Amino acid sequence: MLSRYRFLSSYVPAKARAMVFEKYGNPKDVLRAHTYELPPLTPTTLHMRFLASPINPADINQIEGVYPARPTFTKELGGLPDGEHKELAVGGNEGVAEIIAVGDQVKDLKVGDWVIMGRAGFGTWRTHAAATPNDVIHFNSKEIGLIQAATLSVNPCTAYRMLKDFVTLKKGDFVIQCGANSSVGQSVIQIAKAWDVNTINIVRNRPDIENLKTYLKSLGATHIITDQELRSYKTKELIKEWTGGNVVKLGLNCVGGEVATEMAKYLGQSGVYVTYGAMSRQPFVVPASHLIFKDIKFLGFWMSRWNKTHSREEKEEMLNEVITLMKFKKETPGYAAFEEVLWGNPSESNESLRDKFLDALDKSGAGFHGKKQILKMQY
Amino acid sequence: MLSRYRFLSSYVPAKARAMVFEKYGNPKDVLRAHTYELPPLTPTTLHMRFLASPINPADINQIEGVYPARPTFTKELGGLPDGEHKELAVGGNEGVAEIIAVGDQVKDLKVGDWVIMGRAGFGTWRTHAAATPNDVIHFNSKEIGLIQAATLSVNPCTAYRMLKDFVTLKKGDFVIQCGANSSVGQSVIQIAKAWDVNTINIVRNRPDIENLKTYLKSLGATHIITDQELRSYKTKELIKEWTGGNVVKLGLNCVGGEVATEMAKYLGQSGVYVTYGAMSRQPFVVPASHLIFKDIKFLGFWMSRWNKTHSREEKEEMLNEVITLMKFKKETPGYAAFEEVLWGNPSESNESLRDKFLDALDKSGAGFHGKKQILKMQY
């Protein structure tokens, strides 16, 4: 690995490698590996090299053209040799990069700083990029490992905002969530634990359920219940016993379908039910009585929208709080199951880089059932 | 009809007649007509005589014990001759009464004033009642007829609050609603029209649909579409043409089921979807994309909750605004189809009053498919 500090005087931009597409479609058809030169550094821009970038389910939907957050198509990368258009977009929305050069007028950012992207659609499946300071968010990298940093901006931040923005949670309050072993769900458990907030965690039943329960407990989960147990007639009594009659203030849903409908029953008067995903791809049913008599509010959360409507200062503050709350450890793999994919080696051909990437894409199973694949960049 | 002004010096309380129940159950089994004496007037109480009281669907559910707003069981009415308990509740939650006597220390209310109930559960199916000033809300009765006053506190107020409390509506904005020919729906049309807000009104298809359209247009409806037309593939284009590309800010749902699910598609980015009823008795389905990407908020409204959490001054202000906005006419039947039932005649037996009441209950069809029945009190 290169030193984290370089000097502008000796700086010569490297050739960049990226996974790009010039039109929407099936990723296997439209994705290409591409080599391009960074534009010269200007007084107000910076150059960075990516360290690690995950493949997330939303990235796939974005390439297919069915995700509301659009990628940035630009002429700056040059066209593909066999391309129909001059404009290309780089895939990927999340990742961590190290600043390798800054223009004279760039303040508050210096060579060696670790940054993540300030918005969706920047394109993170690449080795190098030119950017403006507004494209990136600097954070305290001493507390956090590479993989944690690469996967910090979407899932842990989603968990943090949902716990913070919809209801005021005090020590001893209760939150219920389904998909509790998802990346966001695990972050919810950790952040709630740091605030002494109790979590009731719904997971799908499975042969090794006791292992999963032990793992989630080790993160700080208060109670765990399977989707099968949730449907039992005894659940109402059980949850009442757990909460001691306190109302459950917040429900978090990334699953949809029957379990999401069932979960809504356990929210207390005037509770807030936040949907941020639909892993089951099933819509859920809302009984009018929940809305009218129990005053339950069914709302949605999307990190991309929050990022669009909030300042860089607010994002920096959030990142540093999340890092502190989740007590990341640099040396351990952290909270989510993942696999590293070494990618971007300058000696490999574009064909080879593309094949490697598509293999990783297959393994990720679009992220829902596979293991999260994280590109770890090589130089 | 008696003079609207009496004098305390000559005041002797009349015998009161009421439709009462001592336990929850099927209204036909548990409702009795009952005769009782009003307690003596005290310095801080008032006596009133009811002028008109409707039979609403929620009143039935309340007697069945399945409605969240509970009636007031009290010993003050004396028990039934064949009763098991000493405590009785009077049915009905809505109605208009005239003050016939006030205690010395009662301020701001005088003999002859018209009042409606300040909360659910007071019991309005009776000729006379004793109350405290906090039980009632005084309003400007010059602008409004008897039947309109009797049905003012639930449906028109529900319409008003839903149009006012969830989004800020400006001239030219768009609201969509299903069940548009319900009592609340018709009030929505009238109030929106007074504010120059456009309404898109969904009604069930029927043989005389053109008559209904003409009637709703006469109230001020901007656009009308049937549930069948709503399912057509052309609806998206049609509504876009109507709105000129403006977003629909507010959706109002009292139907549930398929039409409620369908209607949600036409709300714009960050719109608010308010459910206040479920006439079809079907729950509705919420696609996660509406919540996550379109940021649509699914909320509920219940007038009883609003009444519980707001002051008498706020209620008086609301009533006077609603009366002004809806331009009631004293001499016309107004906005809702109804039938008057003469009730409470002192010369009739309790058996006869009970039979008359149960006949009216049958005709109301619990309010969903029948004609609203309104008790008009006789003295």
XYZ file of C-alpha atoms in Angstrom, chain B residues 8-379:
372
model
C -85.158 31.166 34.964
C -87.743 32.507 37.427
C -90.482 30.475 35.765
C -88.285 27.461 35.032
C -89.447 23.964 36.005
C -87.395 21.101 34.499
C -89.371 18.830 32.188
C -89.281 15.035 32.305
C -86.576 13.878 29.944
C -86.834 10.991 27.479
C -83.741 9.163 26.204
C -82.543 6.103 24.271
C -80.303 4.352 26.819
C -78.345 1.121 27.303
C -76.841 -0.469 30.386
C -74.448 -2.860 28.640
C -72.788 -3.281 25.248
C -74.505 -5.427 22.654
C -76.647 -5.457 19.528
C -78.573 -2.124 19.606
C -81.859 -3.979 19.029
C -81.275 -6.014 22.172
C -79.803 -3.447 24.529
C -81.452 -0.112 23.634
C -84.410 1.051 25.766
C -86.458 4.242 25.826
C -86.256 5.709 29.323
C -87.912 8.544 31.253
C -85.910 10.410 33.886
C -85.804 13.686 35.824
C -83.057 16.230 35.310
C -81.011 16.937 38.447
C -81.686 20.393 39.960
C -79.890 23.301 38.311
C -76.767 24.367 40.281
C -74.823 27.660 40.048
C -72.246 26.056 37.712
C -74.457 23.868 35.491
C -76.903 24.389 32.660
C -79.947 22.601 31.354
C -80.602 22.181 27.643
C -83.132 20.598 25.378
C -81.998 18.783 22.273
C -83.455 19.996 18.981
C -82.109 17.380 16.576
C -79.650 14.449 16.799
C -78.545 12.162 13.954
C -77.938 8.411 14.042
C -74.347 7.936 12.845
C -72.552 4.653 12.044
C -70.067 5.220 14.879
C -72.982 5.450 17.363
C -73.914 1.861 16.523
C -70.349 0.630 16.921
C -70.185 2.427 20.243
C -73.259 0.575 21.565
C -71.756 -2.687 20.289
C -68.675 -1.881 22.372
C -66.333 -1.965 19.387
C -65.734 1.777 18.988
C -62.725 3.307 20.748
C -64.676 6.366 22.004
C -66.617 5.055 25.015
C -70.012 6.294 26.208
C -70.497 7.743 29.717
C -72.255 5.311 32.081
C -73.821 7.203 34.996
C -76.179 6.616 37.952
C -77.771 10.032 37.445
C -80.497 8.761 35.129
C -81.811 6.142 37.558
C -81.781 2.480 36.539
C -84.170 0.748 34.152
C -87.268 -0.795 35.787
C -86.082 -4.276 34.677
C -82.380 -3.350 34.745
C -79.428 -5.406 35.972
C -77.219 -2.368 36.691
C -77.802 1.076 38.167
C -75.655 2.815 35.559
C -76.998 3.847 32.164
C -75.489 5.484 29.097
C -77.403 7.601 26.581
C -76.716 6.750 22.926
C -75.678 9.203 20.190
C -72.660 11.467 19.908
C -73.818 14.326 17.729
C -76.677 16.805 17.942
C -77.730 20.383 18.504
C -79.334 21.615 21.722
C -80.816 24.869 22.971
C -79.929 26.150 26.424
C -83.055 26.479 28.567
C -81.559 27.390 31.958
C -78.156 28.486 33.256
C -76.749 28.660 36.799
C -75.714 32.053 38.240
C -72.003 31.454 37.808
C -72.137 30.265 34.185
C -70.468 32.827 31.918
C -70.550 33.257 28.115
C -73.652 31.071 27.724
C -77.280 32.212 28.006
C -80.792 30.846 27.607
C -81.626 30.505 23.912
C -78.062 29.799 22.758
C -77.588 26.868 20.413
C -74.793 24.493 21.319
C -73.278 21.258 20.059
C -71.356 18.704 22.113
C -67.704 19.391 22.829
C -66.722 15.736 22.984
C -67.784 12.247 21.928
C -69.715 10.122 24.413
C -72.013 12.763 25.921
C -75.232 11.074 24.727
C -77.450 13.051 22.346
C -80.453 10.773 21.761
C -82.535 12.477 24.412
C -84.854 15.409 24.856
C -83.146 17.112 27.809
C -79.823 17.031 29.592
C -77.937 18.724 32.403
C -74.367 19.713 31.545
C -71.425 21.880 32.503
C -70.283 24.701 30.191
C -67.260 22.578 29.253
C -69.497 19.883 27.790
C -70.819 22.182 25.048
C -69.637 24.514 22.285
C -71.633 27.613 21.448
C -71.786 28.780 17.820
C -73.446 31.405 15.668
C -76.839 29.846 14.939
C -78.108 32.672 12.744
C -76.294 31.373 9.686
C -77.424 27.803 9.850
C -80.534 25.604 9.817
C -81.513 23.002 12.395
C -80.492 19.895 10.447
C -77.180 21.439 9.365
C -76.444 22.337 12.981
C -77.276 18.817 14.162
C -74.780 17.301 11.709
C -72.104 19.987 11.928
C -69.703 18.667 14.531
C -68.512 15.437 12.913
C -68.553 15.451 9.106
C -68.049 19.102 8.101
C -65.487 19.557 10.896
C -63.635 16.410 9.780
C -63.479 17.823 6.243
C -62.269 21.193 7.492
C -59.515 19.806 9.726
C -58.217 17.410 7.071
C -57.974 20.243 4.534
C -56.278 22.526 7.070
C -53.988 20.458 9.298
C -51.889 18.226 7.021
C -50.650 20.408 4.147
C -50.789 24.116 3.380
C -53.259 24.504 0.541
C -53.040 27.540 -1.698
C -55.353 28.757 -4.471
C -55.109 26.416 -7.441
C -53.712 23.447 -5.487
C -55.133 19.943 -5.993
C -56.756 17.504 -3.566
C -57.929 13.980 -4.508
C -60.552 12.052 -2.542
C -62.518 8.824 -2.773
C -66.007 8.411 -1.337
C -66.529 11.952 -2.617
C -70.317 11.775 -2.233
C -70.133 10.859 1.460
C -71.120 13.572 3.935
C -67.482 14.382 4.631
C -66.675 14.222 0.906
C -69.344 16.772 0.081
C -68.070 19.075 2.814
C -64.550 18.711 1.394
C -65.855 19.835 -1.998
C -67.614 22.874 -0.537
C -64.743 24.029 1.684
C -62.123 23.486 -1.027
C -64.299 25.476 -3.456
C -64.485 28.355 -0.951
C -60.651 28.376 -0.887
C -60.305 28.030 -4.703
C -58.659 24.653 -4.200
C -59.326 22.075 -6.948
C -60.843 18.703 -6.072
C -60.542 15.426 -7.996
C -63.473 13.364 -6.761
C -63.739 9.571 -7.026
C -67.223 8.042 -6.713
C -68.570 4.537 -7.278
C -70.064 4.013 -10.712
C -73.915 3.730 -10.704
C -76.806 3.900 -13.167
C -77.566 7.557 -12.348
C -73.916 8.625 -12.369
C -74.621 11.743 -14.477
C -77.078 13.033 -11.856
C -74.510 12.531 -9.128
C -71.861 14.315 -11.192
C -74.222 17.249 -11.767
C -74.994 17.428 -8.059
C -71.333 17.326 -6.977
C -70.455 19.950 -9.615
C -73.190 22.151 -8.163
C -71.432 21.929 -4.778
C -68.151 23.009 -6.380
C -66.417 19.771 -7.454
C -63.688 20.481 -10.034
C -63.336 16.989 -11.557
C -65.248 13.742 -11.000
C -64.120 10.231 -11.950
C -65.675 6.854 -11.196
C -63.816 3.967 -9.561
C -64.111 2.095 -12.894
C -62.583 4.987 -14.851
C -59.818 5.246 -12.225
C -58.619 1.734 -13.130
C -58.280 2.641 -16.807
C -54.819 2.973 -18.317
C -55.716 6.455 -19.525
C -56.293 7.882 -16.050
C -52.696 8.921 -15.554
C -52.810 11.085 -18.682
C -56.222 12.443 -17.793
C -55.220 13.538 -14.290
C -52.006 15.044 -15.647
C -54.101 17.058 -18.077
C -56.402 18.199 -15.256
C -53.574 19.254 -12.953
C -51.417 20.750 -15.693
C -48.497 18.837 -14.182
C -48.990 20.300 -10.687
C -48.590 17.770 -7.909
C -51.638 16.586 -5.985
C -50.791 17.592 -2.409
C -53.454 15.796 -0.369
C -55.444 12.554 -0.663
C -58.463 11.776 1.514
C -59.604 8.183 1.935
C -62.786 6.933 3.641
C -63.215 3.819 1.472
C -60.153 1.572 1.711
C -59.613 -1.478 -0.506
C -58.639 -1.287 -4.148
C -59.802 2.272 -4.818
C -57.733 3.562 -1.878
C -54.634 1.768 -3.177
C -55.250 3.082 -6.693
C -55.783 6.666 -5.494
C -52.386 6.737 -3.758
C -50.711 6.553 -7.196
C -51.921 10.030 -8.044
C -50.444 11.818 -5.067
C -47.396 13.890 -5.923
C -43.915 13.895 -4.351
C -44.125 14.366 -0.550
C -47.925 14.329 -0.647
C -50.011 13.471 2.399
C -52.575 10.653 2.287
C -55.115 10.862 5.110
C -57.407 7.943 5.980
C -60.525 8.742 8.010
C -62.805 5.817 7.224
C -63.066 2.340 5.700
C -66.539 2.102 4.175
C -65.582 -0.910 2.037
C -64.308 -2.620 5.203
C -61.231 -3.619 3.198
C -57.688 -2.658 4.210
C -55.501 -1.120 1.538
C -52.081 -1.934 0.237
C -49.146 0.451 0.396
C -46.297 -0.046 -2.090
C -42.947 0.693 -0.435
C -41.916 2.933 -3.354
C -44.650 5.447 -2.437
C -43.146 5.707 1.036
C -39.442 5.555 0.217
C -39.013 7.359 -3.097
C -42.153 9.531 -3.293
C -42.026 10.372 0.430
C -45.804 10.053 0.699
C -47.005 10.155 4.295
C -49.893 7.819 5.197
C -51.664 9.309 8.195
C -55.032 9.009 9.890
C -57.595 11.471 11.164
C -60.223 10.994 13.863
C -62.374 13.938 14.923
C -62.820 12.486 18.450
C -59.065 12.617 19.012
C -58.879 16.197 17.782
C -61.709 17.159 20.129
C -59.946 15.537 23.077
C -56.728 17.417 22.509
C -58.028 20.894 21.676
C -59.596 23.687 23.702
C -63.164 24.979 23.670
C -61.932 28.216 22.106
C -60.332 26.312 19.215
C -63.556 24.353 18.705
C -65.687 27.500 18.658
C -63.359 29.123 16.156
C -63.525 26.022 13.945
C -67.329 25.863 14.025
C -67.776 29.484 13.099
C -65.269 29.151 10.244
C -66.936 25.983 8.947
C -70.354 27.652 9.011
C -69.029 30.620 7.032
C -67.099 28.482 4.537
C -69.926 26.102 3.756
C -72.480 28.866 3.187
C -75.319 26.958 4.833
C -78.799 28.005 3.938
C -81.417 27.773 6.670
C -84.257 26.814 4.397
C -82.681 24.138 2.189
C -81.932 20.557 3.156
C -78.239 21.212 2.602
C -75.541 18.825 1.609
C -76.575 15.384 2.767
C -79.534 13.153 2.051
C -81.409 12.563 5.296
C -84.803 11.803 6.796
C -86.327 13.488 9.824
C -87.806 11.269 12.543
C -90.122 13.083 14.957
C -89.191 11.726 18.388
C -89.670 12.327 22.109
C -93.324 13.348 22.197
C -94.264 13.445 25.936
C -97.582 11.681 25.270
C -95.935 8.599 23.686
C -95.041 5.518 25.739
C -91.457 4.328 26.126
C -92.328 1.222 24.080
C -93.578 3.382 21.228
C -90.487 5.671 21.344
C -88.248 2.608 21.285
C -90.041 1.084 18.272
C -89.835 4.383 16.417
C -86.121 4.604 17.130
C -85.384 1.021 16.018
C -87.311 1.637 12.774
C -85.088 4.642 12.101
C -82.009 2.559 12.911
C -83.078 -0.010 10.290
C -83.583 2.662 7.658
C -80.181 4.212 8.307
C -78.512 0.906 7.326
C -75.831 1.867 9.836
C -75.364 4.964 7.695
C -73.308 3.393 4.908
C -75.969 2.548 2.358
C -79.166 3.958 3.870
C -80.355 7.514 4.383
C -79.090 9.332 7.423
C -81.863 9.413 10.055
C -82.115 12.512 12.212
C -84.203 12.581 15.380
C -86.130 15.839 15.541
C -87.255 16.305 19.105
C -90.866 17.019 20.013
C -92.089 18.723 23.173
